Short mmCIF file of C-alpha atoms in Angstrom, two decimals:
data_model
loop_
_atom_site.label_atom_id
_atom_site.label_comp_id
_atom_site.label_asym_id
_atom_site.label_seq_id
_atom_site.Cartn_x
_atom_site.Cartn_y
_atom_site.Cartn_z
CA MET A 25 -5.92 11.80 8.41
CA PHE A 26 -7.93 8.79 7.36
CA PHE A 27 -7.01 6.61 10.31
CA VAL A 28 -10.17 6.11 12.35
CA CYS A 29 -10.39 4.18 15.58
CA GLY A 30 -13.63 2.38 16.31
CA LYS A 31 -12.56 1.08 19.71
CA SER A 32 -14.15 2.60 22.77
CA ASN A 33 -12.35 0.85 25.61
CA ARG A 34 -9.07 2.26 26.88
CA ARG A 35 -6.99 -0.90 26.37
CA GLY A 36 -8.09 -1.31 22.73
CA LEU A 37 -7.45 2.36 22.04
CA ARG A 38 -3.97 2.16 23.63
CA VAL A 39 -3.01 -0.86 21.51
CA LEU A 40 -4.33 0.81 18.36
CA VAL A 41 -2.48 4.05 19.14
CA LEU A 42 0.74 2.08 19.71
CA ALA A 43 0.22 0.22 16.43
CA VAL A 44 -0.26 3.50 14.57
CA ALA A 45 2.83 4.92 16.24
CA ALA A 46 4.86 1.86 15.19
CA VAL A 47 3.80 2.14 11.55
CA LEU A 48 4.26 5.92 11.38
CA SER A 49 7.66 5.88 13.08
CA ALA A 50 8.84 3.19 10.67
CA CYS A 51 8.18 5.50 7.74
CA ALA A 52 10.63 8.01 9.17
CA GLY A 53 13.41 5.65 8.05
CA PRO A 54 15.90 3.52 9.91
CA SER A 55 17.17 4.77 13.23
CA SER A 56 20.61 4.28 14.68
CA GLU A 57 19.18 3.82 18.16
CA SER A 58 17.55 0.55 19.13
CA LYS A 59 14.00 0.95 20.40
CA GLU A 60 12.04 -1.71 22.20
CA VAL A 61 8.75 -2.41 20.45
CA PRO A 62 5.81 -2.70 22.88
CA ARG A 63 4.44 -6.21 23.25
CA GLY A 64 1.53 -6.90 20.90
CA VAL A 65 2.59 -4.31 18.32
CA ALA A 66 3.79 -5.47 14.93
CA GLN A 67 7.52 -4.99 14.58
CA TYR A 68 8.18 -3.03 11.41
CA GLN A 69 11.72 -2.65 10.15
CA ASP A 70 11.68 -1.84 6.44
CA PRO A 71 14.58 0.42 5.50
CA ASN A 72 12.97 0.98 2.09
CA GLY A 73 9.66 2.15 3.60
CA CYS A 74 8.66 5.77 3.30
CA SER A 75 12.29 6.81 3.03
CA TYR A 76 11.94 5.58 -0.58
CA LEU A 77 8.34 6.66 -1.17
CA THR A 78 7.22 10.27 -0.99
CA GLY A 79 4.01 12.25 -0.67
CA GLU A 80 0.80 10.49 -1.59
CA ALA A 81 2.57 7.16 -2.28
CA CYS A 82 3.96 7.19 1.26
CA GLU A 83 0.48 7.96 2.62
CA ILE A 84 -0.97 4.96 0.74
CA PHE A 85 1.85 2.74 2.03
CA LYS A 86 1.27 3.90 5.63
CA GLY A 87 -2.50 3.52 5.22
CA ALA A 88 -2.18 -0.03 3.89
CA ASN A 89 0.08 -1.05 6.76
CA PHE A 90 -2.14 0.70 9.28
CA GLN A 91 -5.10 -1.36 8.06
CA ARG A 92 -3.04 -4.55 8.16
CA VAL A 93 -1.85 -3.92 11.74
CA LYS A 94 -5.40 -3.04 12.75
CA ASN A 95 -6.50 -6.42 11.35
CA LYS A 96 -3.63 -8.30 13.05
CA LEU A 97 -1.74 -8.95 9.79
CA PRO A 98 1.96 -8.51 9.10
CA VAL A 99 2.98 -5.25 7.49
CA LEU A 100 3.97 -5.12 3.83
CA LYS A 101 7.49 -4.34 2.71
CA ILE A 102 8.43 -2.53 -0.47
CA SER A 103 9.34 -4.82 -3.36
CA ALA A 104 11.44 -3.38 -6.18
CA ARG A 105 9.56 -5.56 -8.68
CA CYS A 106 6.12 -4.53 -7.38
CA GLN A 107 7.28 -0.92 -7.26
CA ALA A 108 8.32 -1.07 -10.92
CA VAL A 109 4.91 -2.50 -11.90
CA ALA A 110 3.05 0.18 -9.91
CA GLU A 111 5.18 3.06 -11.22
CA SER A 112 4.85 1.95 -14.82
CA HIS A 113 1.08 1.50 -14.63
CA ALA A 114 0.38 4.74 -12.74
CA ALA A 115 2.49 6.67 -15.28
CA ASP A 116 0.75 4.94 -18.21
CA MET A 117 -2.73 5.69 -16.83
CA ALA A 118 -1.86 9.34 -16.19
CA LYS A 119 -0.18 9.85 -19.58
CA ASN A 120 -3.03 8.22 -21.49
CA ARG A 121 -5.79 9.36 -19.11
CA TYR A 122 -7.58 6.07 -18.41
CA LEU A 123 -8.38 4.03 -15.30
CA ASP A 124 -8.24 0.29 -15.91
CA HIS A 125 -6.26 -2.79 -14.90
CA VAL A 126 -5.67 -3.41 -18.61
CA SER A 127 -3.26 -1.04 -20.35
CA PRO A 128 -3.96 -0.46 -24.04
CA LYS A 129 -0.19 -0.65 -24.65
CA HIS A 130 1.16 -2.97 -21.95
CA GLY A 131 -1.58 -5.54 -21.41
CA ASP A 132 -3.34 -6.84 -18.32
CA PHE A 133 -1.96 -6.86 -14.80
CA MET A 134 -0.84 -10.49 -14.89
CA SER A 135 1.16 -9.88 -18.06
CA ARG A 136 2.78 -6.77 -16.59
CA ALA A 137 3.55 -8.52 -13.29
CA THR A 138 5.03 -11.58 -15.00
CA LYS A 139 7.18 -9.39 -17.25
CA ALA A 140 8.54 -7.71 -14.09
CA GLY A 141 9.49 -11.10 -12.64
CA LEU A 142 6.57 -11.57 -10.23
CA LEU A 143 5.70 -15.24 -10.63
CA GLY A 144 3.65 -15.95 -7.51
CA PHE A 145 0.31 -14.74 -6.18
CA VAL A 146 -0.20 -11.05 -7.04
CA GLY A 147 -2.88 -8.36 -6.89
CA GLU A 148 -3.40 -4.75 -7.92
CA ASN A 149 -5.43 -1.81 -6.68
CA ILE A 150 -5.91 1.29 -8.83
CA ALA A 151 -7.71 4.59 -8.29
CA ALA A 152 -7.86 8.07 -9.79
CA GLY A 153 -9.08 11.51 -8.83
CA TYR A 154 -8.72 11.11 -5.06
CA ASP A 155 -6.18 12.29 -2.54
CA ALA A 156 -4.40 9.44 -0.70
CA SER A 157 -6.99 9.40 2.06
CA GLY A 158 -9.85 9.18 -0.42
CA ALA A 159 -8.16 6.39 -2.38
CA MET A 160 -7.60 4.35 0.82
CA ASN A 161 -11.19 4.92 1.93
CA ALA A 162 -12.52 3.88 -1.49
CA TRP A 163 -10.39 0.73 -1.46
CA MET A 164 -11.40 -0.21 2.08
CA ASN A 165 -15.07 0.18 1.07
CA SER A 166 -14.70 -2.01 -2.03
CA SER A 167 -14.68 -5.76 -1.35
CA PRO A 168 -12.07 -6.76 -3.99
CA HIS A 169 -9.73 -3.87 -3.12
CA ARG A 170 -10.10 -4.47 0.62
CA ALA A 171 -9.38 -8.16 0.02
CA ASN A 172 -6.08 -7.23 -1.65
CA LEU A 173 -5.09 -4.88 1.17
CA LEU A 174 -5.89 -7.46 3.85
CA ASP A 175 -4.82 -10.68 2.13
CA PRO A 176 -2.48 -12.49 4.53
CA ARG A 177 -0.64 -14.12 1.61
CA PHE A 178 0.78 -10.79 0.49
CA VAL A 179 4.13 -9.83 2.01
CA SER A 180 5.27 -7.07 -0.32
CA THR A 181 3.92 -4.10 -2.22
CA GLY A 182 4.77 -1.24 -4.52
CA VAL A 183 2.90 2.06 -4.55
CA ALA A 184 2.96 4.80 -7.16
CA VAL A 185 1.12 7.99 -7.94
CA ALA A 186 1.30 9.86 -11.25
CA VAL A 187 -0.50 13.06 -12.16
CA ASP A 188 -2.00 13.82 -15.57
CA ARG A 189 -1.68 17.16 -17.35
CA ASN A 190 -4.79 18.45 -15.56
CA GLY A 191 -3.47 17.60 -12.11
CA ARG A 192 -5.60 14.45 -11.63
CA PRO A 193 -3.72 11.80 -9.61
CA TYR A 194 -3.64 8.14 -10.67
CA TYR A 195 -2.74 5.50 -8.07
CA ALA A 196 -1.45 1.97 -8.58
CA GLN A 197 -0.60 -0.47 -5.81
CA CYS A 198 0.88 -3.88 -6.60
CA PHE A 199 0.80 -6.75 -4.07
CA SER A 200 2.88 -9.93 -4.09
CA ASP A 201 3.45 -13.04 -2.02
CA GLU A 202 7.16 -12.87 -2.94
CA ALA A 203 9.76 -10.93 -1.00
CA ASP A 204 12.57 -9.36 -3.04
CA LEU A 205 15.74 -11.42 -2.92
#
């Protein structure tokens, strides 16, 4: 796992462990039983969470929300529009074997986001050749990518992974300040 705790005191570790548990349990999908969320832990109730995403995309989604909870930010929810942008771009990069925010066929990120109906503040992270843990670590160690992951203006996301013919994964994560209607 790529979730690392830097806290050494017991109280900080307990809060961080509870935060991780809240994010991870949310990705198991909605539950019919009502559970009380411990005080100080972000309440996360996204029925489209990891029940919609699978594999590496789910790991990126959980990793992004883990980092946001760790930094006292609200968790992201899946946006159908952001998801469509991420899926299209990841598939395009894998099919045409390139890594860039500008698609030779579909234009730059802003054009793709606008075409999908995202009209507000948006951002995009891309990566290739990593597993989910490596992609999250690379993004968290890159100022512009980290800024996207931890921007408090973002409320929704879409995450996609596509694999090229040689088995190389391509990741795209879209961020938006708009919640799906």
